[in-house]
Amino acid sequence: MVKKRYIWPLLQEYLSLFPAVGLIGPRQVGKTTLVKNLLLEKESIYLDLEKASDKAKLANAELFLKTHQNKTVILDEIQMMPELFTELRSLIDEKREAGRFILLGSASPDLIRKSADSLAGRIAYLELTPFHLGEVEADEIDKLWIRGGFPLSYLANSERGSRLWRENFIKTYIERDLGLLGLNTDPFLVERFWRMLAHAQGGLLVSENFARALGISRPTVNRYLEFLHGSFMVRLLQPYFPNVKKRLVASPKVYIRDSGLLHTLTGIDSYEDLINQLLVGNSWEGFVIEQICNVLGDPYEYYFYRTHQGAECDLLLVKSGKVKHAIEIKNTLSPKISKGFRISMQDTRAEKGAIICRITDSYPLEENIEAMGLWNFLENKKPTFSK
């Protein structure tokens, strides 16, 4: 069972404060469904910018939008017409009131490019992610891990149905969606690159290695990565640099954000397949990191820590320049504290430490370090999490 989408109350609040609200996130994540079910204060009009008929209505955008200036105008797939941002800026400046525009996009503001400057100070962005643990039942954590959080994958009637949806999503994304976002290149190369990233889950990103394996240039690899990252398929976790005199790893770590897509890209069809794969630990690590980032959100900055001497920490939660939590992620029922994790806590001056593993409760391992289940950790950090 799926609960109400976590972002709902915040989206309603933003619409009462800002002239334009951008709801961004990957395709098929439920943005349109969510917005169509909002309780808006005024009448709304919805335009899908992938439809030729709706795009034609905006041939004279100023005239059309002024005709509907007393309504909330919902523009879906806004990245298809980035030239609209300049027009929206003028209209907002003429009549600055909350809730005038809702912009839905399948790309980050940086990838859309023109939006960040054109609507600066007039728009607030929210990201709608695939389902996370705050939106499903506690006993369905393995289902969420295997299938991922895309609604049609998670809610499929069977494992086969879920897998077929993900296979089709990957195919459509490579052959169609990337081109619509502006990446016009060989789909076969992009698919190979994406699958290579999946097999490198949780590893350091070394662009030269991918370029050599694919027979392309490093700038081309970085361009592919820019689009996968900007369309919410890939997470780049940056290294943390405290003021210590040690040789630190400088490259980011790379993760396929949705665990279901990760499993499909690596040929894993079921839980039984996964637990017998070398990838299982890295899959669990990426799943935990994604759940924490999605549930806890903006109050924290997220990093990893690693030195060339062997000290390592999978995830740091940083707030106001201080490391609030250092996290080690283990696919085990019997967690132990490593020497490298203790050193990481000392180096980063972390206030607390946690070993997040496959247990369902929590207990202290030593002072300031606990063994915790993922659900327990999120419930502890976000008191409204389980409500």
Coordinates of C-alpha atoms in Angstrom, one line a residue:
M1 CA 0.0 0.0 0.0
V2 CA 1.2 3.5 -0.8
K3 CA 0.5 6.5 1.5
K4 CA -0.1 10.0 0.4
R5 CA 2.9 11.5 -1.4
Y6 CA 5.3 13.0 1.1
I7 CA 5.7 16.3 -0.8
W8 CA 2.0 17.2 -0.9
P9 CA 1.8 19.6 2.1
L10 CA 5.0 21.4 1.1
L11 CA 3.8 21.8 -2.5
Q12 CA 0.5 23.3 -1.2
E13 CA 2.5 25.7 1.0
Y14 CA 4.8 26.8 -1.9
L15 CA 1.8 27.5 -4.0
S16 CA 0.5 29.9 -1.3
L17 CA 3.9 31.8 -1.3
F18 CA 5.4 31.9 -4.7
P19 CA 4.2 33.1 -8.1
A20 CA 5.7 30.1 -9.8
V21 CA 6.4 26.6 -8.5
G22 CA 8.5 24.2 -10.4
L23 CA 7.9 20.5 -9.7
I24 CA 10.7 18.5 -11.1
G25 CA 11.6 14.9 -11.2
P26 CA 12.1 12.0 -13.6
R27 CA 9.5 11.0 -16.1
Q28 CA 6.8 8.6 -14.9
V29 CA 7.3 9.5 -11.3
G30 CA 3.8 10.9 -10.8
K31 CA 4.2 14.7 -11.2
T32 CA 1.1 15.1 -13.4
T33 CA -1.1 12.9 -11.3
L34 CA -0.1 14.8 -8.1
V35 CA -0.7 18.2 -9.6
K36 CA -4.1 17.2 -11.1
N37 CA -5.2 16.2 -7.6
L38 CA -4.1 19.4 -5.8
L39 CA -6.7 21.5 -4.0
L40 CA -6.1 24.8 -5.8
E41 CA -7.6 28.1 -4.7
K42 CA -8.6 29.1 -8.2
E43 CA -9.5 27.5 -11.5
S44 CA -6.7 25.9 -13.4
I45 CA -5.7 25.2 -17.0
Y46 CA -3.4 22.4 -18.0
L47 CA -1.1 22.3 -21.0
D48 CA 1.1 19.3 -22.0
L49 CA 4.0 20.8 -24.0
E50 CA 4.7 17.4 -25.7
K51 CA 1.4 17.7 -27.4
A52 CA 1.4 19.7 -30.7
S53 CA -2.1 21.0 -30.1
D54 CA -1.1 22.4 -26.7
K55 CA 2.1 23.9 -28.0
A56 CA 0.1 25.6 -30.8
K57 CA -1.9 27.4 -28.1
L58 CA 1.3 29.1 -27.1
A59 CA 2.3 30.4 -30.5
N60 CA 1.4 33.8 -29.0
A61 CA 2.3 32.9 -25.4
E62 CA 1.8 36.4 -24.0
L63 CA -1.8 36.7 -25.4
F64 CA -2.8 33.2 -24.4
L65 CA -1.4 33.5 -20.8
K66 CA -2.9 36.9 -20.2
T67 CA -6.2 35.6 -21.3
H68 CA -5.9 33.1 -18.4
Q69 CA -4.2 35.4 -15.9
N70 CA -6.8 34.7 -13.2
K71 CA -6.2 30.9 -13.4
T72 CA -3.4 28.7 -12.2
V73 CA -1.6 27.7 -15.4
I74 CA 0.0 24.3 -15.3
L75 CA 2.7 23.8 -17.9
D76 CA 3.8 20.1 -18.2
E77 CA 7.2 19.1 -19.6
I78 CA 8.4 22.7 -19.5
Q79 CA 11.9 21.7 -20.8
M80 CA 10.2 21.3 -24.2
M81 CA 9.7 25.1 -24.4
P82 CA 12.5 26.8 -22.3
E83 CA 11.9 30.0 -24.3
L84 CA 8.7 30.4 -22.2
F85 CA 10.7 31.4 -19.1
T86 CA 11.3 34.9 -20.3
E87 CA 7.6 35.4 -21.1
L88 CA 6.7 34.1 -17.6
R89 CA 9.1 36.5 -16.0
S90 CA 7.4 39.5 -17.6
L91 CA 3.9 38.2 -16.7
I92 CA 4.8 37.6 -13.1
D93 CA 6.4 41.0 -12.8
E94 CA 3.2 42.6 -14.1
K95 CA 1.0 40.7 -11.6
R96 CA 2.9 39.2 -8.8
E97 CA 0.6 36.9 -6.9
A98 CA 1.1 33.4 -5.5
G99 CA 0.1 30.3 -7.4
R100 CA 0.0 31.7 -10.9
F101 CA 2.1 29.0 -12.6
I102 CA 3.0 25.4 -11.9
L103 CA 5.8 24.2 -14.1
L104 CA 6.4 20.4 -14.4
G105 CA 9.8 19.2 -15.7
S106 CA 11.7 16.0 -16.3
A107 CA 15.1 17.8 -16.1
S108 CA 16.9 19.8 -13.4
P109 CA 16.9 23.6 -13.6
D110 CA 20.6 23.5 -14.6
L111 CA 19.8 21.2 -17.5
I112 CA 16.9 23.4 -18.7
R113 CA 19.5 26.2 -18.3
K114 CA 17.4 29.3 -19.1
S115 CA 15.1 28.9 -16.2
A116 CA 17.5 29.6 -13.4
D117 CA 18.3 33.1 -14.6
S118 CA 15.0 34.0 -16.2
L119 CA 12.8 33.3 -13.1
A120 CA 15.3 34.0 -10.4
G121 CA 13.5 35.2 -7.3
R122 CA 10.1 34.3 -8.8
I123 CA 10.1 30.5 -8.6
A124 CA 10.7 27.8 -6.0
Y125 CA 11.6 24.3 -7.0
L126 CA 10.6 21.0 -5.4
E127 CA 11.8 17.6 -6.5
L128 CA 9.3 14.7 -6.7
T129 CA 11.2 11.5 -6.3
P130 CA 10.1 7.9 -6.8
F131 CA 8.3 6.3 -3.8
H132 CA 10.5 6.3 -0.7
L133 CA 10.1 4.6 2.7
G134 CA 8.1 7.5 4.0
E135 CA 5.4 6.6 1.4
V136 CA 5.2 2.8 1.7
E137 CA 4.6 0.4 4.6
A138 CA 7.5 -0.6 6.8
D139 CA 7.2 -4.3 5.9
E140 CA 7.7 -3.6 2.2
I141 CA 11.3 -2.4 2.3
D142 CA 12.6 -5.4 0.3
K143 CA 9.9 -4.9 -2.3
L144 CA 10.9 -1.2 -2.6
W145 CA 14.6 -2.2 -2.8
I146 CA 14.1 -4.8 -5.6
R147 CA 11.5 -2.9 -7.7
G148 CA 12.5 0.6 -7.0
G149 CA 10.1 3.5 -6.4
F150 CA 8.7 4.4 -9.8
P151 CA 5.0 4.0 -9.2
L152 CA 4.2 1.7 -12.2
S153 CA 7.1 -0.5 -11.3
Y154 CA 6.4 -0.6 -7.5
L155 CA 2.7 -1.1 -7.9
A156 CA 2.8 -3.7 -10.7
N157 CA 0.8 -6.9 -10.1
S158 CA 3.8 -9.2 -10.5
E159 CA 7.6 -9.2 -10.5
R160 CA 7.5 -9.9 -14.2
G161 CA 5.2 -6.9 -14.8
S162 CA 7.5 -4.7 -12.8
R163 CA 10.6 -5.9 -14.7
L164 CA 8.9 -5.4 -18.1
W165 CA 7.9 -1.9 -17.1
R166 CA 11.5 -1.0 -16.1
E167 CA 13.0 -2.6 -19.3
N168 CA 10.6 -0.5 -21.4
F169 CA 11.4 2.7 -19.4
I170 CA 15.1 2.3 -20.0
K171 CA 14.6 1.7 -23.7
T172 CA 12.3 4.7 -24.1
Y173 CA 14.5 6.9 -22.0
I174 CA 17.6 6.1 -24.2
E175 CA 15.9 6.1 -27.6
R176 CA 13.5 9.1 -27.0
D177 CA 13.8 11.1 -23.8
L178 CA 17.5 11.9 -23.9
G179 CA 17.1 13.3 -27.4
L180 CA 14.1 15.5 -26.3
L181 CA 16.3 16.9 -23.5
G182 CA 19.0 17.8 -26.1
L183 CA 21.4 14.8 -26.0
N184 CA 21.6 13.8 -29.7
T185 CA 24.0 11.0 -29.9
D186 CA 24.3 7.2 -30.5
P187 CA 21.7 5.5 -28.2
F188 CA 23.8 2.3 -28.2
L189 CA 26.8 4.2 -26.7
V190 CA 24.6 5.8 -24.0
E191 CA 23.1 2.5 -23.1
R192 CA 26.5 0.9 -22.7
F193 CA 27.6 3.8 -20.6
W194 CA 24.5 3.6 -18.4
R195 CA 25.0 -0.1 -17.9
M196 CA 28.7 0.4 -17.1
L197 CA 27.7 3.0 -14.5
A198 CA 25.3 0.5 -12.9
H199 CA 28.1 -2.2 -12.6
A200 CA 30.3 0.5 -11.0
Q201 CA 27.6 1.3 -8.4
G202 CA 29.1 3.0 -5.4
G203 CA 32.5 3.3 -7.0
L204 CA 34.6 6.4 -7.7
L205 CA 33.9 8.2 -10.9
V206 CA 37.0 8.1 -13.2
S207 CA 35.9 9.5 -16.5
E208 CA 39.1 8.4 -18.3
N209 CA 38.3 4.7 -17.6
F210 CA 34.8 5.0 -19.1
A211 CA 36.1 6.9 -22.1
R212 CA 38.8 4.2 -22.8
A213 CA 36.3 1.4 -22.4
L214 CA 33.8 3.0 -24.8
G215 CA 36.3 4.4 -27.3
I216 CA 35.1 8.0 -26.8
S217 CA 36.6 11.2 -25.4
R218 CA 36.5 12.2 -21.7
P219 CA 34.3 15.3 -22.5
T220 CA 31.8 13.0 -24.2
V221 CA 31.6 10.9 -21.1
N222 CA 31.1 13.9 -19.0
R223 CA 28.4 15.1 -21.3
Y224 CA 26.5 11.8 -21.1
L225 CA 26.9 12.0 -17.3
E226 CA 25.5 15.5 -17.3
F227 CA 22.3 14.4 -18.9
L228 CA 21.9 11.3 -16.7
H229 CA 22.5 13.4 -13.6
G230 CA 20.3 16.3 -14.8
S231 CA 17.4 14.0 -15.5
F232 CA 17.6 12.4 -12.1
M233 CA 18.9 9.0 -13.2
V234 CA 22.3 9.3 -11.5
R235 CA 23.5 10.6 -8.1
L236 CA 27.0 12.0 -7.7
L237 CA 28.0 12.0 -4.1
Q238 CA 30.8 14.4 -3.5
P239 CA 33.8 13.8 -1.1
Y240 CA 34.0 15.8 2.1
F241 CA 37.1 17.8 2.8
P242 CA 37.7 18.6 6.5
N243 CA 40.7 20.6 7.5
V244 CA 43.0 17.7 8.0
K245 CA 46.5 17.1 6.6
K246 CA 45.7 13.8 4.9
R247 CA 45.6 12.7 1.3
L248 CA 41.9 12.6 0.5
V249 CA 40.0 11.1 -2.4
A250 CA 38.9 13.9 -4.8
S251 CA 36.6 12.0 -7.2
P252 CA 32.8 11.7 -6.5
K253 CA 31.1 8.4 -6.1
V254 CA 28.4 7.5 -8.6
Y255 CA 25.1 5.7 -8.0
I256 CA 22.1 4.8 -10.1
R257 CA 19.4 6.6 -8.1
D258 CA 16.6 4.1 -8.5
S259 CA 17.4 0.6 -7.2
G260 CA 14.9 -1.0 -9.5
L261 CA 16.5 0.5 -12.6
L262 CA 19.9 -0.5 -11.2
H263 CA 18.8 -4.1 -11.0
T264 CA 17.4 -4.1 -14.5
L265 CA 20.5 -2.5 -16.0
T266 CA 22.6 -5.2 -14.3
G267 CA 20.4 -8.1 -15.3
I268 CA 19.0 -8.9 -11.8
D269 CA 15.4 -10.1 -11.9
S270 CA 14.5 -11.0 -8.3
Y271 CA 15.6 -10.8 -4.7
E272 CA 17.0 -14.3 -5.0
D273 CA 19.2 -13.2 -7.9
L274 CA 20.3 -10.1 -6.0
I275 CA 21.5 -11.8 -2.8
N276 CA 23.7 -14.1 -4.8
Q277 CA 25.4 -11.2 -6.7
L278 CA 28.6 -9.4 -5.8
L279 CA 26.6 -6.2 -6.4
V280 CA 24.3 -6.8 -3.5
G281 CA 26.3 -4.7 -1.0
N282 CA 26.7 -1.8 -3.4
S283 CA 23.0 -2.0 -4.3
W284 CA 22.0 -1.8 -0.6
E285 CA 24.4 1.1 -0.1
G286 CA 22.9 3.1 -2.9
F287 CA 19.4 2.3 -1.8
V288 CA 20.1 3.4 1.7
I289 CA 21.8 6.7 0.6
E290 CA 18.9 7.4 -1.8
Q291 CA 16.3 6.8 0.9
I292 CA 18.1 9.1 3.4
C293 CA 18.6 11.9 0.9
N294 CA 15.0 11.7 -0.3
V295 CA 13.4 11.6 3.1
L296 CA 15.6 14.0 5.0
G297 CA 16.0 16.4 2.1
D298 CA 17.4 19.9 2.0
P299 CA 18.2 20.6 5.7
Y300 CA 21.4 18.5 5.2
E301 CA 24.2 18.4 2.7
Y302 CA 25.4 14.9 1.8
Y303 CA 29.0 13.7 1.3
F304 CA 31.2 10.6 1.7
Y305 CA 34.7 10.6 3.3
R306 CA 37.7 8.5 2.2
T307 CA 41.4 8.9 2.6
H308 CA 44.2 7.1 0.8
Q309 CA 45.2 5.6 4.1
G310 CA 42.0 3.6 4.4
A311 CA 39.7 5.7 6.5
E312 CA 36.2 5.6 5.0
C313 CA 32.6 6.6 5.7
D314 CA 29.8 5.9 3.3
L315 CA 27.7 9.0 4.1
L316 CA 28.0 12.2 6.1
L317 CA 25.1 14.4 7.0
V318 CA 26.3 17.9 7.3
K319 CA 24.3 20.9 8.6
S320 CA 25.6 24.4 9.1
G321 CA 29.1 23.3 8.4
K322 CA 29.1 20.5 11.1
V323 CA 29.0 16.8 10.6
K324 CA 25.8 15.7 12.4
H325 CA 26.0 12.0 11.5
A326 CA 28.6 9.7 10.1
I327 CA 27.0 6.6 8.5
E328 CA 28.5 3.3 7.5
I329 CA 26.2 1.1 5.4
K330 CA 26.4 -2.7 5.6
N331 CA 24.3 -5.5 4.1
T332 CA 24.5 -7.6 7.3
L333 CA 22.6 -8.6 10.4
S334 CA 25.8 -8.5 12.6
P335 CA 27.3 -5.0 12.3
K336 CA 30.8 -4.2 13.6
I337 CA 32.7 -1.0 13.8
S338 CA 35.7 -0.8 11.5
K339 CA 38.9 1.0 12.4
G340 CA 38.5 3.2 9.3
F341 CA 35.0 4.3 10.4
R342 CA 36.4 5.4 13.8
I343 CA 39.1 7.4 12.2
S344 CA 36.6 9.0 9.8
M345 CA 34.5 10.1 12.8
Q346 CA 37.6 11.6 14.4
D347 CA 38.7 13.3 11.2
T348 CA 35.3 14.8 10.5
R349 CA 34.4 15.5 14.1
A350 CA 31.1 13.8 13.6
E351 CA 28.6 14.3 16.5
K352 CA 27.1 10.8 16.1
G353 CA 27.8 7.6 14.2
A354 CA 25.5 4.9 12.9
I355 CA 26.0 1.5 11.2
I356 CA 22.8 1.1 9.1
C357 CA 22.3 -2.6 8.3
R358 CA 19.5 -5.2 7.7
I359 CA 18.3 -5.2 11.3
T360 CA 14.8 -3.9 12.2
D361 CA 15.6 -2.3 15.6
S362 CA 18.6 -0.3 16.9
Y363 CA 21.1 -0.7 19.7
P364 CA 24.3 0.9 20.9
L365 CA 27.7 -0.5 19.7
E366 CA 29.7 2.0 21.8
E367 CA 29.4 5.6 22.9
N368 CA 27.9 7.8 20.1
I369 CA 27.7 4.9 17.6
E370 CA 24.6 2.8 17.1
A371 CA 23.6 -0.1 14.9
M372 CA 20.3 0.8 13.3
G373 CA 17.8 -0.4 10.8
L374 CA 17.1 2.0 7.9
W375 CA 13.5 2.5 9.0
N376 CA 14.6 3.2 12.6
F377 CA 17.2 5.7 11.5
L378 CA 14.8 7.7 9.3
E379 CA 12.1 7.6 12.0
N380 CA 14.7 8.9 14.5
K381 CA 15.9 11.7 12.2
K382 CA 12.4 12.7 10.9
P383 CA 9.8 12.4 13.7
T384 CA 6.9 12.8 11.2
F385 CA 8.3 10.0 9.0
S386 CA 6.0 7.1 10.1
K387 CA 2.8 9.1 10.4

